[in-house]
Tab-separated table of C-alpha atoms in Angstrom:
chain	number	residue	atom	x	y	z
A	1	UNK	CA	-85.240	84.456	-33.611
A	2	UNK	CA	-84.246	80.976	-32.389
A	3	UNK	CA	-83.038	79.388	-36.166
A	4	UNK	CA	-83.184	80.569	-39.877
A	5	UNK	CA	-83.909	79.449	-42.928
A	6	UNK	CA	-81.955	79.228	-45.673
A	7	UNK	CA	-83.584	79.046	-48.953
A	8	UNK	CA	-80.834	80.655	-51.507
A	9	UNK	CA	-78.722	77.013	-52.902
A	10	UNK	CA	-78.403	78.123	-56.280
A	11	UNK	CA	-75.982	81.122	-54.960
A	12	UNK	CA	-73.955	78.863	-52.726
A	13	UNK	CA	-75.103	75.621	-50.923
A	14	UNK	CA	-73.403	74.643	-47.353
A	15	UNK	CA	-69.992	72.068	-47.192
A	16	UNK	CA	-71.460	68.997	-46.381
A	17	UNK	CA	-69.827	67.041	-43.810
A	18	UNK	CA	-68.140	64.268	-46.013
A	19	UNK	CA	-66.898	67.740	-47.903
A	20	UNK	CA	-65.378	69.332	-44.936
A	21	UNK	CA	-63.918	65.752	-44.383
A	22	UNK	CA	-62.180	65.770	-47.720
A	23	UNK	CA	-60.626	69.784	-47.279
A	24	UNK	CA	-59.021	68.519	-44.004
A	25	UNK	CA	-57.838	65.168	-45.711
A	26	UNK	CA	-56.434	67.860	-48.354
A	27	UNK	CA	-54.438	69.695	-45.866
A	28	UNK	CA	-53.072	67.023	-44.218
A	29	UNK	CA	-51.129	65.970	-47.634
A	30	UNK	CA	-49.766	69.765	-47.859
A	31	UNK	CA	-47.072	69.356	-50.461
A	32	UNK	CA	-46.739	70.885	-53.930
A	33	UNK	CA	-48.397	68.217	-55.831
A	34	UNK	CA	-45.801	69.069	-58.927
A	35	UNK	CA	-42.761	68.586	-56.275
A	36	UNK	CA	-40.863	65.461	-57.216
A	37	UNK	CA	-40.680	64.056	-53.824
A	38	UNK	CA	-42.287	61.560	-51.936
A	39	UNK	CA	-45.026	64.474	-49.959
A	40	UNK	CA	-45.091	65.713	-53.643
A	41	UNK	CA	-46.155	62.008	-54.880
A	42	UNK	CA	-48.672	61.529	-52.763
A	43	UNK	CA	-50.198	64.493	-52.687
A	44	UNK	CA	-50.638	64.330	-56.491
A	45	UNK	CA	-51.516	60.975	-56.346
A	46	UNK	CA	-54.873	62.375	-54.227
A	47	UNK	CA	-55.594	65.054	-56.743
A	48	UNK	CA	-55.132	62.658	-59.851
A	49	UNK	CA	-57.683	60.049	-57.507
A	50	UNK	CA	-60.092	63.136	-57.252
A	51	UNK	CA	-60.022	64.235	-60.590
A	52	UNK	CA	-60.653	60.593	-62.065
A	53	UNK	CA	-64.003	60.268	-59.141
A	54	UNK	CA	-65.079	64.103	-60.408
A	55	UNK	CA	-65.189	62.888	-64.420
A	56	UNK	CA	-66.781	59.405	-63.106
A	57	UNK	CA	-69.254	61.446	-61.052
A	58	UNK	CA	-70.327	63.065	-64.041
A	59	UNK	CA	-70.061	60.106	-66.842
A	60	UNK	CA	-66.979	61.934	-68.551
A	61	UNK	CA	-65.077	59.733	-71.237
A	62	UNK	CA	-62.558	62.955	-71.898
A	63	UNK	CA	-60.519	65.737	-69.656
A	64	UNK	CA	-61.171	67.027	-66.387
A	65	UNK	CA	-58.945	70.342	-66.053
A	66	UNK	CA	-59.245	71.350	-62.550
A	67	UNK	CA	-60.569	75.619	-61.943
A	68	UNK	CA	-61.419	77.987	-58.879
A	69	UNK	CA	-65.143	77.413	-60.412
A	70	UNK	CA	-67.044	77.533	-63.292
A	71	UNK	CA	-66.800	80.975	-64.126
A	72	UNK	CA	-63.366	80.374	-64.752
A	73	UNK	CA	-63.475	77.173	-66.260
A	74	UNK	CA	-66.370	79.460	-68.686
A	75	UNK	CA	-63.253	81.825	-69.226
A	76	UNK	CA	-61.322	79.173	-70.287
A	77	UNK	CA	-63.692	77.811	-72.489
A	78	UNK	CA	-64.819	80.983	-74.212
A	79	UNK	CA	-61.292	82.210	-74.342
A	80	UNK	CA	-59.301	79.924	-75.435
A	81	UNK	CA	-61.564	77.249	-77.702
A	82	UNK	CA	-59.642	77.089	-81.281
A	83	UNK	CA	-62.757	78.002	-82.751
A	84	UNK	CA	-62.948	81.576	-83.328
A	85	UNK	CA	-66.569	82.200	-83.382
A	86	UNK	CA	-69.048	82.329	-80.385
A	87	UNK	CA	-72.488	82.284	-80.192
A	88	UNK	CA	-74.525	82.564	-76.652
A	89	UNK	CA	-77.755	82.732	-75.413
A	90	UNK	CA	-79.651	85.938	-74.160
A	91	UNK	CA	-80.211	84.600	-70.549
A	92	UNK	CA	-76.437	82.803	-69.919
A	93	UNK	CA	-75.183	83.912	-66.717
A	94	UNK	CA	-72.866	86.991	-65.511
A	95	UNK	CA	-69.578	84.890	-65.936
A	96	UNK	CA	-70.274	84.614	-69.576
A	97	UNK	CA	-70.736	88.348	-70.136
A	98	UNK	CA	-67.230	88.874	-67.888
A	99	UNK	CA	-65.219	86.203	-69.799
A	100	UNK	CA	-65.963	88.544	-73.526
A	101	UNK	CA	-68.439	87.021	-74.692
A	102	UNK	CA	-70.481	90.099	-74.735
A	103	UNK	CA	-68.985	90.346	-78.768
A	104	UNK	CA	-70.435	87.547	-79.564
A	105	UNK	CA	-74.103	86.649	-81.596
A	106	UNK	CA	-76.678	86.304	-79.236
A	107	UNK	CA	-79.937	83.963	-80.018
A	108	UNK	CA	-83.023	84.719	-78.435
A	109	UNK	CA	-85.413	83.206	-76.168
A	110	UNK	CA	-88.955	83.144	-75.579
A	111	UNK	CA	-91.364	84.028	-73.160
A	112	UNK	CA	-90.858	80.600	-71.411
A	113	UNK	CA	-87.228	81.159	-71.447
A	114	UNK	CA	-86.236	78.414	-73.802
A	115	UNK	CA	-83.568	78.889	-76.617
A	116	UNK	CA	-85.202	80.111	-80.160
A	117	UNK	CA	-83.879	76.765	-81.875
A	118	UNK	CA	-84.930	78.109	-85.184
A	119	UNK	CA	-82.806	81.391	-84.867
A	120	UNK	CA	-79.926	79.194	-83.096
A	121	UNK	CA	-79.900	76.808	-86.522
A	122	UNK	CA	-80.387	80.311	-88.562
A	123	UNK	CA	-77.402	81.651	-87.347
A	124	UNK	CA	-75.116	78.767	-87.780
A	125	UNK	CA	-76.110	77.696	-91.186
A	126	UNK	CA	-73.126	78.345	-93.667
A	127	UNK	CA	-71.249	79.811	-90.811
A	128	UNK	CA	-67.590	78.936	-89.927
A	129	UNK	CA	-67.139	76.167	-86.969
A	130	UNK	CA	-68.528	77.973	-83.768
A	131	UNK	CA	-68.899	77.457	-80.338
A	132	UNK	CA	-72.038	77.909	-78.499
A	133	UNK	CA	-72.595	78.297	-75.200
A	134	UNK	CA	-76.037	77.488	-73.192
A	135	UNK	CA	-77.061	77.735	-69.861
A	136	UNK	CA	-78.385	74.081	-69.207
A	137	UNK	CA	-80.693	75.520	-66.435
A	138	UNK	CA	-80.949	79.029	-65.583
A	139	UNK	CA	-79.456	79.999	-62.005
A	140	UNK	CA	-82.191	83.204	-61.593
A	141	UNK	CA	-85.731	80.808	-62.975
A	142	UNK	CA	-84.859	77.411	-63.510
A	143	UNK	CA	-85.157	77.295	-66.382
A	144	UNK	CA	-84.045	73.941	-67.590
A	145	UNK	CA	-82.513	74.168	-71.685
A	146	UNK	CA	-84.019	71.508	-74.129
A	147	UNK	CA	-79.772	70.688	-74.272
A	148	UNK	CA	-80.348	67.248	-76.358
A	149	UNK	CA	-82.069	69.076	-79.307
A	150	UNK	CA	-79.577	72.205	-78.954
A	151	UNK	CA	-76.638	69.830	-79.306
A	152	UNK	CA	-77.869	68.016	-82.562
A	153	UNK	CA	-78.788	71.472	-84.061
A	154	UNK	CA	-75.244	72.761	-82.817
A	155	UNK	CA	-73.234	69.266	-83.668
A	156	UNK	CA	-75.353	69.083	-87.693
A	157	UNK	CA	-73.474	72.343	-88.038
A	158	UNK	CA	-70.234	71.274	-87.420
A	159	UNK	CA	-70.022	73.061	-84.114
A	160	UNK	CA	-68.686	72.818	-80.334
A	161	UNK	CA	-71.347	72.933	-77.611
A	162	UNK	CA	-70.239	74.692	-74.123
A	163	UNK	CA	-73.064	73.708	-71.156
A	164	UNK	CA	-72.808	75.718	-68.162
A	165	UNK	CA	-73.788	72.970	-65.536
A	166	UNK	CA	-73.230	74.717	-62.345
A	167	UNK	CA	-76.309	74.107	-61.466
A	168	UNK	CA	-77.522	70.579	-62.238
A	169	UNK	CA	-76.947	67.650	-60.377
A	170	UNK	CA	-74.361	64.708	-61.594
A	171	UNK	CA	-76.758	62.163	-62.503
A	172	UNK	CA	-77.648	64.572	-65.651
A	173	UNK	CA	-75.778	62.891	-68.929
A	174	UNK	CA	-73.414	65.373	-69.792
A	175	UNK	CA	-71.175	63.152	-71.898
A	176	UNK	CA	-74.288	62.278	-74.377
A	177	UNK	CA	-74.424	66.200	-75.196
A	178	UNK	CA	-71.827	68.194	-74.428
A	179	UNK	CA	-68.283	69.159	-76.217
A	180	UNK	CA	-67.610	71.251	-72.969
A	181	UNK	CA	-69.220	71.454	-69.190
A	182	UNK	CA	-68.603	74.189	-66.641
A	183	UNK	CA	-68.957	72.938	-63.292
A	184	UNK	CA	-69.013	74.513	-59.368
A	185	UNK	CA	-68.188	72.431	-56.438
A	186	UNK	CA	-70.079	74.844	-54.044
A	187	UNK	CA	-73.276	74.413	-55.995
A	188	UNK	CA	-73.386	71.103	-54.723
A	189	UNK	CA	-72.171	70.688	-51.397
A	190	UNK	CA	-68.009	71.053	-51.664
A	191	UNK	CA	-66.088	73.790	-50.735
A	192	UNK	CA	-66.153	77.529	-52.506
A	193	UNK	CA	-63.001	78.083	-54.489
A	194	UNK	CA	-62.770	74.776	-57.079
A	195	UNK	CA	-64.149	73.612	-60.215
A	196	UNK	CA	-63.993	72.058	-63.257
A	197	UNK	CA	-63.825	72.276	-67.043
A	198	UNK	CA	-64.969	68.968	-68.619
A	199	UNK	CA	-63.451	68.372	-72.313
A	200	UNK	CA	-63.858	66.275	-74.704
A	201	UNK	CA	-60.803	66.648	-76.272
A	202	UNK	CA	-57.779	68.707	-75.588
A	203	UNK	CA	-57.135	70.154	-79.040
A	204	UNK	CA	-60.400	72.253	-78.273
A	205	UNK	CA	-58.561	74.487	-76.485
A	206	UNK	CA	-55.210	76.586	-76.888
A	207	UNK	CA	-52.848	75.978	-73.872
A	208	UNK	CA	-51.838	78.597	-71.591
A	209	UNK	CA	-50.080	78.398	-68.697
A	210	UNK	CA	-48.146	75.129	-66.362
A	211	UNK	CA	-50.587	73.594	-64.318
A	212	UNK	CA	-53.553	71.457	-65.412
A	213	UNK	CA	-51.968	69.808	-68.265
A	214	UNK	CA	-50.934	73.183	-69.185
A	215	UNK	CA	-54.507	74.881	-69.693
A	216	UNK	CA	-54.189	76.691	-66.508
A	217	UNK	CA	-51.594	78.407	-64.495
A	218	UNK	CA	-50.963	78.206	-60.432
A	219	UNK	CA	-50.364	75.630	-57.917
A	220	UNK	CA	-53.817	73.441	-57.709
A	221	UNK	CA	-55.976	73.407	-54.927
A	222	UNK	CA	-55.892	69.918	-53.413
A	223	UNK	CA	-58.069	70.698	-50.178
A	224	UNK	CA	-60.803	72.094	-52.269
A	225	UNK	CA	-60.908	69.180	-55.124
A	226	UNK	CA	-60.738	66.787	-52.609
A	227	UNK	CA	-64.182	68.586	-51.076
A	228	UNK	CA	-65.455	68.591	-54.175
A	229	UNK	CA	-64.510	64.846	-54.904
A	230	UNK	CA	-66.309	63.606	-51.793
A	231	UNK	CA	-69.589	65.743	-52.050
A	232	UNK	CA	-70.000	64.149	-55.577
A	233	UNK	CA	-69.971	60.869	-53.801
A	234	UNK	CA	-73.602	61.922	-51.944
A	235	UNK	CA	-76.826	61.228	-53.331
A	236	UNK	CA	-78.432	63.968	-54.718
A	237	UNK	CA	-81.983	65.146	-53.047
A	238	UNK	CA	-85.174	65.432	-54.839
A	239	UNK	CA	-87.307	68.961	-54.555
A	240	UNK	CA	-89.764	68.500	-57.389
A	241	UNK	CA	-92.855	67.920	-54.914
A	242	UNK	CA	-91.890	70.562	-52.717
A	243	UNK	CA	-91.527	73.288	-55.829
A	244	UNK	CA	-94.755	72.280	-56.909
A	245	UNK	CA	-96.200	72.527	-53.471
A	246	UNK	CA	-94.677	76.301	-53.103
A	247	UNK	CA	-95.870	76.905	-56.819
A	248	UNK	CA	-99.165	76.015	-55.915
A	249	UNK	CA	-99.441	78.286	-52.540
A	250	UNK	CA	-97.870	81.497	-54.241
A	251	UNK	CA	-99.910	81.392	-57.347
A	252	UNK	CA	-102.925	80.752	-55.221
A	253	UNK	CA	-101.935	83.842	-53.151
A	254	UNK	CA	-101.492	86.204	-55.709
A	255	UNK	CA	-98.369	85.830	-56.645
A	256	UNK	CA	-96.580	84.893	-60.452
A	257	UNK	CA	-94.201	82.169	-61.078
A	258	UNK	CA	-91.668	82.612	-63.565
A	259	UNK	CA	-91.867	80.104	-66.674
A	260	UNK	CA	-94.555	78.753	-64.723
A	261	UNK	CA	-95.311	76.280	-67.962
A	262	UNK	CA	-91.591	75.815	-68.576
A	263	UNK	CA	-89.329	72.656	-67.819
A	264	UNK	CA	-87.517	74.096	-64.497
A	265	UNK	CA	-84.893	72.555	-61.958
A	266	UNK	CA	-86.647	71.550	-59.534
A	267	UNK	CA	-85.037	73.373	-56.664
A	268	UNK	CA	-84.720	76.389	-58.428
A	269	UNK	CA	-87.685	79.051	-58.911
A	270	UNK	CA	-88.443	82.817	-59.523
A	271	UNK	CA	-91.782	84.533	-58.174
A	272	UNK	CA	-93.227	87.898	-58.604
A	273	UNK	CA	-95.258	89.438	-55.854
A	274	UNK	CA	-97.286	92.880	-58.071
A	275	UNK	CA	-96.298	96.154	-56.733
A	276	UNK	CA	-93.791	95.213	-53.922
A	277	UNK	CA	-90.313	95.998	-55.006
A	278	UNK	CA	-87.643	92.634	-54.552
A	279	UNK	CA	-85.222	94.879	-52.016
A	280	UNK	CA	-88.740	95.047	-49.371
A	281	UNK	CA	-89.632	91.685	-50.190
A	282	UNK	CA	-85.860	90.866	-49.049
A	283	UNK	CA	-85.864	92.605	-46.155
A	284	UNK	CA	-89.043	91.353	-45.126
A	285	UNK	CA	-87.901	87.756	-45.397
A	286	UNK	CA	-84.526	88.210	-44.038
A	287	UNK	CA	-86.198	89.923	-41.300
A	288	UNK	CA	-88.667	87.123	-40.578
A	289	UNK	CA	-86.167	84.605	-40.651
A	290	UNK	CA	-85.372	83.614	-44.334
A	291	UNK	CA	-82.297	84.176	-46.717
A	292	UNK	CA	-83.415	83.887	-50.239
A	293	UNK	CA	-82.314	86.522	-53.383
A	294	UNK	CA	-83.159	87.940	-56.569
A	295	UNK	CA	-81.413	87.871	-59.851
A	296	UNK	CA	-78.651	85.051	-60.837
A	297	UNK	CA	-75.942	83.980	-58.335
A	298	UNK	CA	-72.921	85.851	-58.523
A	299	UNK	CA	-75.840	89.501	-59.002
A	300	UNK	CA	-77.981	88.549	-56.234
A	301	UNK	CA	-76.795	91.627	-54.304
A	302	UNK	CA	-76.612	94.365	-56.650
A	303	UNK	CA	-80.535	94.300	-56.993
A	304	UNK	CA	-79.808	95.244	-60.784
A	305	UNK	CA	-82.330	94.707	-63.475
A	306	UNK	CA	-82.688	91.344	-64.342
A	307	UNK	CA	-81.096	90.840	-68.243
A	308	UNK	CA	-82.499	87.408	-68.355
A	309	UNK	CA	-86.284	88.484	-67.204
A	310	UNK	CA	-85.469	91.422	-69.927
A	311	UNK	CA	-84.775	88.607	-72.905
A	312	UNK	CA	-88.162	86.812	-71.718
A	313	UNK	CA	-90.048	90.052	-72.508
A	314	UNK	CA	-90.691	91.236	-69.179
A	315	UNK	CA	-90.404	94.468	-68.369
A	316	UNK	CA	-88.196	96.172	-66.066
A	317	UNK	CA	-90.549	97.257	-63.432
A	318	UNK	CA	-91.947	94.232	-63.369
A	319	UNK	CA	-88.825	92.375	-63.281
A	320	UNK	CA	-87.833	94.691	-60.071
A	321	UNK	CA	-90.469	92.906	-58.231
A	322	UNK	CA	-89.464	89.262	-58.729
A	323	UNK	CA	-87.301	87.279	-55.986
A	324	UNK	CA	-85.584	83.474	-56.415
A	325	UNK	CA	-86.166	81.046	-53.968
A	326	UNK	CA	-83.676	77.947	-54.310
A	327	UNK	CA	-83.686	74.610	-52.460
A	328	UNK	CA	-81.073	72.715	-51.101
A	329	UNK	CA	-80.003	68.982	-49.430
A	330	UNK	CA	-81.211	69.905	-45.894
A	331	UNK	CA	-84.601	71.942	-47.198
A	332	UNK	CA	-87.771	69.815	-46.244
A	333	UNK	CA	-91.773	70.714	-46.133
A	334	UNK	CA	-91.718	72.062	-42.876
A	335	UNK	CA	-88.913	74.959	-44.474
A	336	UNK	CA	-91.338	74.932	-47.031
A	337	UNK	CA	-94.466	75.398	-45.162
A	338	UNK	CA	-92.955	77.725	-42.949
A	339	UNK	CA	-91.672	80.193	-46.116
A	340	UNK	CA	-95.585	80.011	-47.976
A	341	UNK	CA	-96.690	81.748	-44.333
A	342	UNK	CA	-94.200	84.518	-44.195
A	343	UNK	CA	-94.957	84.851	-47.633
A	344	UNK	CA	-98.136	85.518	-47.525
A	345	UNK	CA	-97.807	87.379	-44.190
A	346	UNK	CA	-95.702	90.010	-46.442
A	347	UNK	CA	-98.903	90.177	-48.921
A	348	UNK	CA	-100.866	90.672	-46.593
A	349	UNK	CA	-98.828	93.725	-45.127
A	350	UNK	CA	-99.020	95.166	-48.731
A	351	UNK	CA	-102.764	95.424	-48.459
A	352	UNK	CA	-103.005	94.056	-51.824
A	353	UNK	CA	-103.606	90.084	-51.432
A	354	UNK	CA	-105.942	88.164	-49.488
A	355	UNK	CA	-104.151	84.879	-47.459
């Protein structure tokens, strides 16, 4: 097999080249940026020059604490917000589960996937200030979160709104929503290891720790926020034409799209193929030349059942058959093309489709 294609971006997406430019421009200023000397000074005058272009990037008026990633910049959030109540959403992601959140009231979603706003403004009337965390689009469907009617309905209530963003692009208008934003360099082009944790104001959170104005402990990672900083810089790519195109071909062969009514990212999709199991479909592909997954990012290996197909009403055996196919900056129509005929080369093999 002479080249492969890779079709799983919303797990991790490949450095780009201005990226890998940025982690070797990192390394070159080694020093402690917290050392008072003059390597010290300059290499904290990169990551201050980073952290200033990663809030531009995004439209941010407030803080930019530097993380490994947005799971832990979700950790920080959901542990350490002065608020002491938390709400969440029945299809956030893993990290949200891991940082204790799994104590928390959960509101419901529909079939399509989107947030029950009536039960969301149900279970904050006459409560105490709360934070609430949403998924602005889902990592495992694509979901995409109505996030402009969420925050009025969260900020009417006197609460704190937390957006996962991991997986939407910069051009989205945080700052006009959020109170909080979770954000993953490797989701978009920079290196794996850094993050962020967008804030609108510091007195959100309870400090802990000596680095990152004191809401984080450890040395910072200058290499990997100045990858991130310079993949920000690149224009983002376009994929809604090509999701619709693969939409169209899979549903015309037999197969089920996830949400296929719903508002989705348009790189990021989920699709059902009856009576073959995910783990053959995976094989299959991988074996025909194609990397894509099932399940959210960080679970795309453990081939568990899907909690967030679960809170759409699916059920589990039908949720065992459903893989995610995710585009990314390089992915073009010939990828495209090339994925709809091993597709439906694996129906075909089940004996259950027609081409």
């Amino acid at each position: 097999m002479a080249a492969r294609i890779y079709l799983d971006h919303a797990a991790t997406t490949p450095t780009t080249a201005a990226a890998r430019a940025g982690v070797e421009r990192g390394f070159a200023l080694w020093a402690n940026p917290s050392s008072p000397h003059r390597e010290g000074r300059a290499a904290r005058a990169a990551l201050e020059e980073a952290r200033a272009a990663i809030g531009a990037a995004h439209g941010w008026v407030g803080e930019v604490l530097l993380t490994s990633g947005a799971s832990e910049s979700l950790a920080i959030a959901l542990g350490r917000t002065t608020v002491s109540r938390r709400l969440i959403t029945a299809v956030e992601h893993d990290a949200v589960m891991r940082a204790g959140a799994e104590a928390s009231a959960v509101i419901p979603v529909g079939a399509d996937g989107i947030v029950d706003r009536d039960a969301l403004q149900a279970a904050l009337a006459g409560a105490e200030p709360t934070l609430v965390c949403v998924q602005w689009a889902n990592s495992e469907t694509g979901v995409r979160q109505p996030i402009a009617e969420i925050a009025a309905i969260v900020h009417s209530a006197g609460g704190w709104l937390l957006v996962d963003a991991a997986q939407m692009p910069a051009s989205v208008a945080l700052a006009d929503h959020a109170d909080l934003v979770a954000l993953s360099a490797h989701k978009r082009g920079g290196p794996p290891g850094v993050g962020a944790l967008l804030v609108r104001d510091l007195a959100m959170l309870s400090p802990s720790g000596g680095q990152e104005r004191g809401y984080r402990p450890g040395t910072e990672n200058l290499p990997g926020v100045l990858g991130y900083a310079a993949a920000l810089a690149e224009e983002e790519p376009q994929h809604a034409a090509l999701r619709a195109h693969l939409d169209d071909a899979i549903r015309r062969s037999g197969g089920e799209i996830v949400a296929d009514a719903s508002p989705r990212h348009s790189a990021i999709a989920s699709y059902r193929l009856p009576g073959v199991a995910a783990a053959v479909q995976l094989i299959r592909l991988d074996a025909a030349g194609f990397s894509v997954s099932a399940g959210s990012a960080c679970s795309s290996g453990s081939m568990k059942p899907s909690h967030v197909l679960a809170a759409m009403g699916w059920d589990e055996a039908a949720g065992r058959e459903v893989i995610r196919v995710s585009f990314g900056r390089d992915t073009d129509a010939a990828d495209v093309d090339a994925f709809i005929a091993a597709w439906r080369a694996m129906a075909r093999a089940t004996r259950r489709f027609a081409a």
